[in-house]
Short mmCIF file of C-alpha atoms and ligand atoms in Angstrom, two decimals:
data_model
loop_
_atom_site.label_atom_id
_atom_site.label_comp_id
_atom_site.label_asym_id
_atom_site.label_seq_id
_atom_site.Cartn_x
_atom_site.Cartn_y
_atom_site.Cartn_z
CA MET F 963 -2.15 8.84 -26.52
CA PRO F 964 1.15 7.36 -25.09
CA GLU F 965 1.26 3.74 -24.49
CA THR F 966 1.91 4.22 -20.74
CA THR F 967 1.23 7.15 -18.58
CA ASN F 968 2.36 7.94 -15.04
CA LEU F 969 -0.24 7.72 -12.39
CA LEU F 970 1.98 8.67 -9.46
CA ASP F 971 5.09 10.83 -9.76
CA VAL F 972 7.35 11.09 -6.65
CA GLU F 973 10.21 13.43 -7.18
CA ASP F 974 13.18 14.27 -5.08
CA LEU F 975 11.20 13.58 -2.05
CA SER F 976 12.91 14.17 1.49
CA LEU F 977 11.42 13.70 5.01
CA SER F 978 13.36 14.06 8.17
CA PHE F 979 12.37 13.38 11.82
CA SER F 980 14.51 15.65 14.10
CA GLY F 981 17.68 15.11 12.07
CA VAL F 982 17.01 11.63 10.83
CA ARG F 983 16.63 11.44 7.12
CA ALA F 984 13.89 8.85 6.71
CA ILE F 985 13.63 9.69 3.02
CA ASP F 986 16.39 11.23 1.17
CA GLY F 987 15.79 12.58 -2.28
CA VAL F 988 13.67 9.67 -3.62
CA THR F 989 12.31 9.78 -7.16
CA PHE F 990 10.19 7.22 -9.02
CA SER F 991 6.98 6.94 -11.00
CA VAL F 992 4.10 4.36 -10.94
CA ARG F 993 2.45 3.85 -14.28
CA GLU F 994 -1.22 3.39 -14.97
CA GLY F 995 -1.96 -0.23 -14.20
CA GLU F 996 1.47 -1.06 -12.94
CA LEU F 997 2.44 -3.50 -10.21
CA PHE F 998 5.35 -1.39 -8.75
CA SER F 999 7.25 -2.54 -5.63
CA VAL F 1000 9.34 -0.70 -3.15
CA ILE F 1001 11.77 -2.97 -1.11
CA GLY F 1002 14.43 -2.35 1.48
CA PRO F 1003 15.62 -3.56 4.83
CA ASN F 1004 13.93 -2.45 8.05
CA GLY F 1005 14.30 1.19 8.56
CA ALA F 1006 14.99 1.86 4.86
CA GLY F 1007 12.05 4.36 4.84
CA LYS F 1008 9.27 2.28 3.17
CA SER F 1009 6.58 3.19 5.61
CA SER F 1010 7.54 6.80 5.69
CA LEU F 1011 7.22 6.98 1.91
CA PHE F 1012 3.85 5.45 2.21
CA ASN F 1013 2.72 7.79 4.82
CA CYS F 1014 3.91 10.84 2.78
CA ILE F 1015 1.96 9.68 -0.27
CA SER F 1016 -1.19 9.12 1.90
CA GLY F 1017 -0.91 12.36 3.59
CA VAL F 1018 -0.05 11.12 7.19
CA TYR F 1019 3.50 12.74 7.05
CA LYS F 1020 4.36 15.97 5.35
CA PRO F 1021 7.70 15.70 3.54
CA GLN F 1022 10.06 18.82 3.93
CA SER F 1023 10.74 18.89 0.16
CA GLY F 1024 10.02 17.30 -3.13
CA SER F 1025 6.73 16.61 -4.98
CA ILE F 1026 4.21 13.85 -4.99
CA ARG F 1027 1.73 14.22 -7.99
CA PHE F 1028 -1.13 11.82 -8.57
CA ALA F 1029 -2.71 11.99 -12.09
CA GLY F 1030 -0.95 15.45 -12.29
CA ASP F 1031 -2.25 16.80 -9.02
CA GLN F 1032 0.15 17.73 -6.13
CA LEU F 1033 -0.73 15.71 -3.11
CA ILE F 1034 1.73 17.39 -0.57
CA GLY F 1035 -0.27 19.44 1.82
CA LEU F 1036 -3.57 17.63 1.35
CA LYS F 1037 -5.25 15.92 4.38
CA PRO F 1038 -5.44 12.03 4.13
CA HIS F 1039 -9.18 11.90 3.41
CA ARG F 1040 -8.75 14.37 0.50
CA ILE F 1041 -5.95 12.05 -0.95
CA ALA F 1042 -8.17 8.98 -0.35
CA ARG F 1043 -10.97 10.64 -2.21
CA LYS F 1044 -8.70 11.17 -5.27
CA GLY F 1045 -8.56 7.44 -5.59
CA ILE F 1046 -5.75 6.18 -3.45
CA ALA F 1047 -6.50 3.40 -1.09
CA ARG F 1048 -4.08 1.98 1.43
CA THR F 1049 -3.71 -0.99 3.90
CA PHE F 1050 -1.71 -0.83 7.00
CA GLN F 1051 1.02 -3.13 8.36
CA ASN F 1052 -1.52 -4.43 10.81
CA VAL F 1053 -5.03 -5.56 9.73
CA ASP F 1054 -7.47 -2.82 9.31
CA VAL F 1055 -10.98 -4.31 9.38
CA PHE F 1056 -13.96 -4.19 11.72
CA PRO F 1057 -13.48 -7.43 13.55
CA ALA F 1058 -17.01 -7.85 14.93
CA MET F 1059 -18.78 -7.17 11.75
CA THR F 1060 -19.18 -9.77 8.97
CA VAL F 1061 -17.03 -9.88 5.75
CA GLN F 1062 -20.08 -8.62 3.80
CA GLU F 1063 -20.68 -5.71 6.27
CA ASN F 1064 -17.05 -4.67 6.11
CA LEU F 1065 -17.13 -4.58 2.23
CA LEU F 1066 -20.51 -2.69 2.18
CA LEU F 1067 -19.15 -0.14 4.44
CA ALA F 1068 -16.21 0.55 2.19
CA ARG F 1069 -18.79 0.79 -0.63
CA ASP F 1070 -20.79 3.33 1.20
CA GLY F 1071 -17.80 5.52 1.73
CA PHE F 1072 -17.28 5.27 -2.04
CA MET F 1073 -20.91 6.11 -2.84
CA ARG F 1074 -21.24 9.16 -0.58
CA ALA F 1075 -18.21 11.03 0.83
CA GLY F 1076 -18.76 12.08 4.37
CA ALA F 1077 -19.11 10.19 7.62
CA LEU F 1078 -22.80 11.23 8.07
CA GLY F 1079 -24.15 9.59 4.95
CA CYS F 1080 -21.94 6.63 5.69
CA MET F 1081 -23.27 6.16 9.18
CA ILE F 1082 -27.05 6.64 8.85
CA ARG F 1083 -27.26 5.48 5.25
CA ILE F 1084 -29.95 8.06 4.44
CA GLY F 1085 -31.49 8.01 0.99
CA ARG F 1086 -29.52 5.15 -0.56
CA SER F 1087 -31.35 4.44 -3.68
CA ALA F 1088 -32.39 0.88 -4.81
CA ARG F 1089 -30.15 1.19 -7.68
CA GLU F 1090 -27.06 2.06 -5.35
CA GLU F 1091 -28.09 -0.94 -3.24
CA ARG F 1092 -28.00 -3.26 -6.10
CA GLU F 1093 -24.65 -1.90 -7.28
CA ALA F 1094 -23.18 -2.24 -3.91
CA ALA F 1095 -24.34 -5.84 -3.52
CA ALA F 1096 -23.01 -6.73 -7.06
CA ALA F 1097 -19.64 -5.01 -6.44
CA VAL F 1098 -19.24 -6.78 -3.02
CA GLU F 1099 -19.99 -10.15 -4.62
CA HIS F 1100 -17.51 -9.41 -7.42
CA TYR F 1101 -14.68 -8.51 -5.17
CA ALA F 1102 -15.40 -11.32 -2.83
CA GLU F 1103 -15.14 -13.79 -5.74
CA LEU F 1104 -11.78 -12.29 -6.85
CA LEU F 1105 -10.24 -12.79 -3.54
CA HIS F 1106 -11.88 -16.12 -2.92
CA ILE F 1107 -13.93 -15.11 0.15
CA THR F 1108 -17.41 -15.65 -1.06
CA ASP F 1109 -18.07 -18.62 1.31
CA LEU F 1110 -17.11 -16.34 4.15
CA LEU F 1111 -19.43 -13.42 3.55
CA ALA F 1112 -21.50 -14.02 6.59
CA ALA F 1113 -18.63 -14.72 8.86
CA PRO F 1114 -17.43 -12.18 11.53
CA VAL F 1115 -14.00 -11.00 10.29
CA GLY F 1116 -12.38 -11.36 13.85
CA SER F 1117 -13.10 -15.17 13.58
CA LEU F 1118 -10.98 -15.73 10.51
CA PRO F 1119 -7.24 -16.64 10.34
CA HIS F 1120 -4.88 -13.71 9.83
CA GLY F 1121 -4.13 -14.54 6.20
CA THR F 1122 -7.78 -14.58 5.41
CA GLN F 1123 -8.36 -11.28 7.27
CA LYS F 1124 -5.69 -9.66 5.04
CA ARG F 1125 -7.63 -10.88 1.98
CA VAL F 1126 -10.80 -9.27 3.40
CA GLU F 1127 -8.92 -6.13 3.97
CA LEU F 1128 -7.79 -6.10 0.43
CA ALA F 1129 -11.38 -6.75 -0.76
CA ARG F 1130 -12.48 -3.89 1.29
CA VAL F 1131 -9.89 -1.60 -0.34
CA LEU F 1132 -10.93 -2.71 -3.80
CA ALA F 1133 -14.68 -2.10 -3.02
CA ALA F 1134 -13.90 1.66 -2.79
CA GLU F 1135 -12.69 1.40 -6.52
CA PRO F 1136 -9.43 3.15 -6.18
CA ARG F 1137 -7.13 4.06 -9.14
CA LEU F 1138 -4.00 3.15 -6.91
CA ILE F 1139 -3.72 0.66 -4.15
CA MET F 1140 -0.88 0.96 -1.63
CA LEU F 1141 -0.04 -2.16 0.34
CA ASP F 1142 2.35 -1.96 3.25
CA GLU F 1143 4.00 -5.30 3.97
CA PRO F 1144 0.77 -7.27 3.05
CA VAL F 1145 2.47 -10.66 3.93
CA ALA F 1146 3.97 -9.60 7.27
CA GLY F 1147 3.09 -12.37 9.85
CA MET F 1148 1.96 -14.85 7.32
CA ASN F 1149 3.28 -18.40 6.94
CA HIS F 1150 4.73 -19.77 3.70
CA ASP F 1151 1.45 -20.93 2.11
CA GLU F 1152 -0.50 -17.68 3.11
CA THR F 1153 2.34 -15.54 1.65
CA GLY F 1154 2.24 -17.52 -1.69
CA GLU F 1155 -1.42 -17.14 -1.88
CA MET F 1156 -1.35 -13.40 -1.12
CA ALA F 1157 1.27 -12.85 -3.75
CA ALA F 1158 -0.86 -14.71 -6.30
CA THR F 1159 -3.94 -12.66 -5.16
CA ILE F 1160 -2.14 -9.37 -5.59
CA GLN F 1161 -1.08 -10.28 -9.01
CA ARG F 1162 -4.57 -11.46 -9.93
CA VAL F 1163 -6.10 -8.14 -8.63
CA ASN F 1164 -3.60 -6.11 -10.62
CA ARG F 1165 -4.19 -7.94 -13.84
CA GLU F 1166 -8.00 -8.48 -13.78
CA LEU F 1167 -8.90 -4.98 -12.56
CA ARG F 1168 -5.88 -3.26 -14.30
CA VAL F 1169 -5.58 -1.25 -11.11
CA ALA F 1170 -2.09 0.20 -10.25
CA ILE F 1171 -0.54 -1.29 -7.17
CA LEU F 1172 2.24 0.16 -5.04
CA LEU F 1173 3.53 -2.57 -2.93
CA VAL F 1174 5.86 -1.91 -0.09
CA GLU F 1175 7.68 -5.08 1.10
CA HIS F 1176 10.64 -6.26 3.28
CA ASP F 1177 10.57 -9.76 1.84
CA MET F 1178 12.47 -9.39 -1.56
CA SER F 1179 11.55 -12.93 -2.77
CA MET F 1180 7.91 -12.10 -2.40
CA VAL F 1181 7.83 -9.19 -4.77
CA MET F 1182 10.22 -10.51 -7.41
CA GLY F 1183 7.86 -12.94 -9.16
CA ILE F 1184 4.94 -10.56 -9.34
CA SER F 1185 6.17 -6.96 -9.95
CA ASP F 1186 6.50 -5.12 -13.20
CA ARG F 1187 9.27 -2.91 -11.58
CA VAL F 1188 10.94 -2.61 -8.30
CA CYS F 1189 12.65 0.27 -6.53
CA ALA F 1190 15.04 -0.53 -3.66
CA LEU F 1191 15.58 1.84 -0.77
CA ASP F 1192 18.24 1.75 1.84
CA PHE F 1193 18.81 4.32 4.54
CA GLY F 1194 16.05 6.55 2.83
CA GLN F 1195 17.84 6.61 -0.48
CA ARG F 1196 17.03 5.01 -3.86
CA ILE F 1197 19.72 2.42 -4.51
CA ALA F 1198 18.13 0.66 -7.44
CA LEU F 1199 15.19 0.91 -9.90
CA GLY F 1200 14.41 -1.52 -12.63
CA SER F 1201 12.95 -4.79 -13.57
CA PRO F 1202 12.94 -7.55 -10.77
CA ALA F 1203 15.88 -9.31 -12.28
CA GLU F 1204 17.98 -6.08 -12.50
CA VAL F 1205 17.21 -5.10 -8.97
CA ALA F 1206 17.72 -8.51 -7.54
CA GLY F 1207 21.19 -8.69 -9.15
CA ASP F 1208 22.22 -5.19 -8.04
CA ALA F 1209 25.30 -5.09 -5.84
CA LEU F 1210 24.10 -2.37 -3.73
CA VAL F 1211 20.70 -4.21 -3.06
CA VAL F 1212 22.48 -7.52 -2.36
CA ASN F 1213 24.68 -5.75 0.02
CA ALA F 1214 21.90 -3.82 1.85
CA TYR F 1215 20.04 -7.19 2.39
CA LEU F 1216 23.25 -8.94 3.59
CA GLY F 1217 24.09 -6.11 5.87
CA GLY F 1218 20.44 -6.05 7.27
CA ALA F 1219 20.65 -9.90 8.02
CA LEU F 1220 23.76 -9.38 10.32
N1 ADP Q 1017 7.14 8.78 13.56
C1 ADP Q 1017 8.58 8.77 13.45
N2 ADP Q 1017 9.32 9.44 14.29
C2 ADP Q 1017 10.74 9.43 14.25
N3 ADP Q 1017 11.36 8.57 13.40
C3 ADP Q 1017 10.69 7.90 12.55
C4 ADP Q 1017 9.29 7.94 12.60
N4 ADP Q 1017 8.89 7.04 11.57
C5 ADP Q 1017 10.00 6.48 11.09
N5 ADP Q 1017 11.07 7.01 11.68
C6 ADP Q 1017 12.47 6.63 11.33
O1 ADP Q 1017 12.66 6.82 9.95
C7 ADP Q 1017 13.34 5.76 9.33
C8 ADP Q 1017 12.67 4.88 8.30
O2 ADP Q 1017 11.62 4.31 8.94
P1 ADP Q 1017 10.38 3.48 8.21
O3 ADP Q 1017 9.83 4.40 7.31
O4 ADP Q 1017 9.44 3.01 9.28
O5 ADP Q 1017 11.21 2.29 7.62
P2 ADP Q 1017 10.60 0.83 7.09
O6 ADP Q 1017 9.12 0.92 6.82
O7 ADP Q 1017 11.36 0.75 5.75
O8 ADP Q 1017 11.04 -0.23 7.99
C9 ADP Q 1017 13.98 4.94 10.56
O9 ADP Q 1017 15.15 5.41 11.00
C10 ADP Q 1017 12.81 5.22 11.67
O10 ADP Q 1017 13.44 5.07 12.93
MG1 MG Q 1018 7.57 -0.30 7.60
#
């Protein structure tokens, strides 16, 4: 077996919105277990790329393969079931429910596909119950939210809610996690903690992570490789140091700041 295999292969991907090229011939691969980041100024096409991979947008051309399977044309729930979990730029949790309930619900979705089984919880075996409880405990520990399991998620600070959201995603045991700007709206301390958390999750669970982020400094310390987009095009791909020092990347960020 080769030392590294690609989990996700994006090839020559293009997406336009009535003439605007949001993604313009982008190619990259995410390896099994890799922490891969996509950076770029606002409007670079990061969220569009995300939405293509998760099946929300349908690209006009190119290919997206996950573990060898073509994803383009599949509905979002089919893609999720293949083992791709995502977060959104806003927090995606049930605020009135407790942390534990949020995590168990994600686990239910994992145990039986289909909304019906999820809602009425028929026939869940004692073994499944035990496994679910153990999994929830495990992911809560990993994300340092064990003390908060009984708290309604809506009562928690924003940074903590984002950790709950990440735990919820993990509880579904995906092979690839996609995070869209996970530190948006966070203060300096929360940002540092989230970056460390993402790295811990990647290392301890060996789960591949595709991280989309505007804040370049946030991804540089934790990523295995980084891909930079600008105006829908790939302008750099390589190690964090290579990308951070790339003239086109520096230019794109300086331009974006003006
Ligand atoms: N649903 C949409 N309809 C029309 N244009 C869109 C839509 N989503 C994104 N765009 C355009 O595509 C480009 C890339 O946007 P986006 O993917 O949101 O960038 P980023 O996430 O990097 O900030 C922008 O020009 C944006 O205006
Ligand atoms: Mg975006």
